[in-house]
Amino acid sequence: MAEQTQRADRPWDRLLRRPSWSRALLARRVLAGALAVAAVVVALLPAAGDERVPVLVAARDLAPGTALGPADVVVASWPPALAPPVP
């Protein structure tokens, strides 16, 4: 009898005596909490695709043969995969 009293004092024994739907509900809540924590961690990590390189682009439509001046181009940030290769 003393052994049964000791076993009843353990916290997980009380959980195991509950109906199966109660254990499933607890498991879903624990899983939902873990997924919420994982979502916050992923949201705070810097994205790998945020790298940008400076590229000169036309500031406005230009006619063919127009001599370019400083007002005709601007520096834009592009992903490295879209930037032209550097000679």
mmCIF file of C-alpha atoms in Angstrom:
data_model
loop_
_atom_site.group_PDB
_atom_site.id
_atom_site.type_symbol
_atom_site.label_atom_id
_atom_site.label_comp_id
_atom_site.label_asym_id
_atom_site.label_seq_id
_atom_site.Cartn_x
_atom_site.Cartn_y
_atom_site.Cartn_z
ATOM 1 C CA MET A 1 0.000 0.000 0.000
ATOM 2 C CA ALA A 2 2.861 2.371 0.772
ATOM 3 C CA GLU A 3 4.243 1.746 -2.702
ATOM 4 C CA GLN A 4 0.980 2.886 -4.286
ATOM 5 C CA THR A 5 1.057 6.090 -2.234
ATOM 6 C CA GLN A 6 4.587 6.833 -3.425
ATOM 7 C CA ARG A 7 3.614 6.211 -7.024
ATOM 8 C CA ALA A 8 0.590 8.511 -6.739
ATOM 9 C CA ASP A 9 2.817 11.332 -5.518
ATOM 10 C CA ARG A 10 4.756 11.467 -8.789
ATOM 11 C CA PRO A 11 3.407 14.207 -11.092
ATOM 12 C CA TRP A 12 3.390 12.120 -14.254
ATOM 13 C CA ASP A 13 1.265 9.389 -12.627
ATOM 14 C CA ARG A 14 -1.576 11.857 -12.201
ATOM 15 C CA LEU A 15 -1.222 12.777 -15.877
ATOM 16 C CA LEU A 16 -1.225 9.142 -16.990
ATOM 17 C CA ARG A 17 -4.436 8.423 -15.066
ATOM 18 C CA ARG A 18 -6.301 11.111 -17.008
ATOM 19 C CA PRO A 19 -8.391 10.179 -20.048
ATOM 20 C CA SER A 20 -6.549 9.899 -23.351
ATOM 21 C CA TRP A 21 -8.224 13.043 -24.760
ATOM 22 C CA SER A 22 -6.727 15.057 -21.899
ATOM 23 C CA ARG A 23 -3.236 13.786 -22.712
ATOM 24 C CA ALA A 24 -3.779 14.554 -26.383
ATOM 25 C CA LEU A 25 -4.906 18.075 -25.511
ATOM 26 C CA LEU A 26 -1.820 18.589 -23.362
ATOM 27 C CA ALA A 27 0.418 17.254 -26.144
ATOM 28 C CA ARG A 28 -1.190 19.624 -28.672
ATOM 29 C CA ARG A 29 -0.719 22.581 -26.349
ATOM 30 C CA VAL A 30 2.934 21.733 -25.767
ATOM 31 C CA LEU A 31 3.475 21.292 -29.512
ATOM 32 C CA ALA A 32 1.710 24.603 -30.253
ATOM 33 C CA GLY A 33 3.929 26.374 -27.726
ATOM 34 C CA ALA A 34 7.065 24.842 -29.225
ATOM 35 C CA LEU A 35 5.977 25.854 -32.728
ATOM 36 C CA ALA A 36 5.261 29.412 -31.564
ATOM 37 C CA VAL A 37 8.740 29.663 -30.051
ATOM 38 C CA ALA A 38 10.260 28.268 -33.247
ATOM 39 C CA ALA A 39 8.321 30.820 -35.339
ATOM 40 C CA VAL A 40 9.656 33.693 -33.236
ATOM 41 C CA VAL A 41 13.224 32.403 -33.537
ATOM 42 C CA VAL A 42 12.926 32.028 -37.316
ATOM 43 C CA ALA A 43 11.383 35.499 -37.639
ATOM 44 C CA LEU A 44 14.267 37.082 -35.736
ATOM 45 C CA LEU A 45 17.036 35.361 -37.703
ATOM 46 C CA PRO A 46 18.487 37.388 -40.570
ATOM 47 C CA ALA A 47 17.457 36.071 -43.955
ATOM 48 C CA ALA A 48 20.247 34.662 -46.098
ATOM 49 C CA GLY A 49 18.858 36.386 -49.190
ATOM 50 C CA ASP A 50 19.217 39.900 -47.763
ATOM 51 C CA GLU A 51 22.653 40.395 -49.309
ATOM 52 C CA ARG A 52 22.658 43.248 -51.813
ATOM 53 C CA VAL A 53 25.244 44.708 -54.164
ATOM 54 C CA PRO A 54 25.313 48.250 -55.554
ATOM 55 C CA VAL A 55 24.455 48.539 -59.264
ATOM 56 C CA LEU A 56 24.274 51.628 -61.490
ATOM 57 C CA VAL A 57 20.883 51.934 -63.232
ATOM 58 C CA ALA A 58 19.258 54.582 -65.415
ATOM 59 C CA ALA A 59 17.416 57.235 -63.426
ATOM 60 C CA ARG A 60 14.903 57.785 -66.239
ATOM 61 C CA ASP A 61 14.160 56.653 -69.784
ATOM 62 C CA LEU A 62 17.088 57.493 -72.030
ATOM 63 C CA ALA A 63 17.123 57.842 -75.797
ATOM 64 C CA PRO A 64 19.625 55.706 -77.686
ATOM 65 C CA GLY A 65 22.959 57.418 -78.149
ATOM 66 C CA THR A 66 22.483 59.836 -75.211
ATOM 67 C CA ALA A 67 25.710 60.767 -73.477
ATOM 68 C CA LEU A 68 25.357 59.816 -69.826
ATOM 69 C CA GLY A 69 25.931 62.305 -67.058
ATOM 70 C CA PRO A 70 25.761 62.051 -63.237
ATOM 71 C CA ALA A 71 22.046 62.953 -63.243
ATOM 72 C CA ASP A 72 21.222 60.091 -65.649
ATOM 73 C CA VAL A 73 22.224 57.217 -63.343
ATOM 74 C CA VAL A 74 21.485 56.228 -59.759
ATOM 75 C CA VAL A 75 22.881 53.520 -57.492
ATOM 76 C CA ALA A 76 20.391 50.739 -56.682
ATOM 77 C CA SER A 77 20.765 47.672 -54.465
ATOM 78 C CA TRP A 78 20.217 44.373 -56.265
ATOM 79 C CA PRO A 79 20.549 40.734 -55.229
ATOM 80 C CA PRO A 80 23.944 39.358 -56.314
ATOM 81 C CA ALA A 81 22.327 36.824 -58.653
ATOM 82 C CA LEU A 82 20.701 39.628 -60.703
ATOM 83 C CA ALA A 83 23.692 41.980 -60.794
ATOM 84 C CA PRO A 84 25.803 42.027 -63.957
ATOM 85 C CA PRO A 85 29.203 40.348 -63.648
ATOM 86 C CA VAL A 86 32.108 42.611 -62.767
ATOM 87 C CA PRO A 87 34.806 42.512 -65.480
#
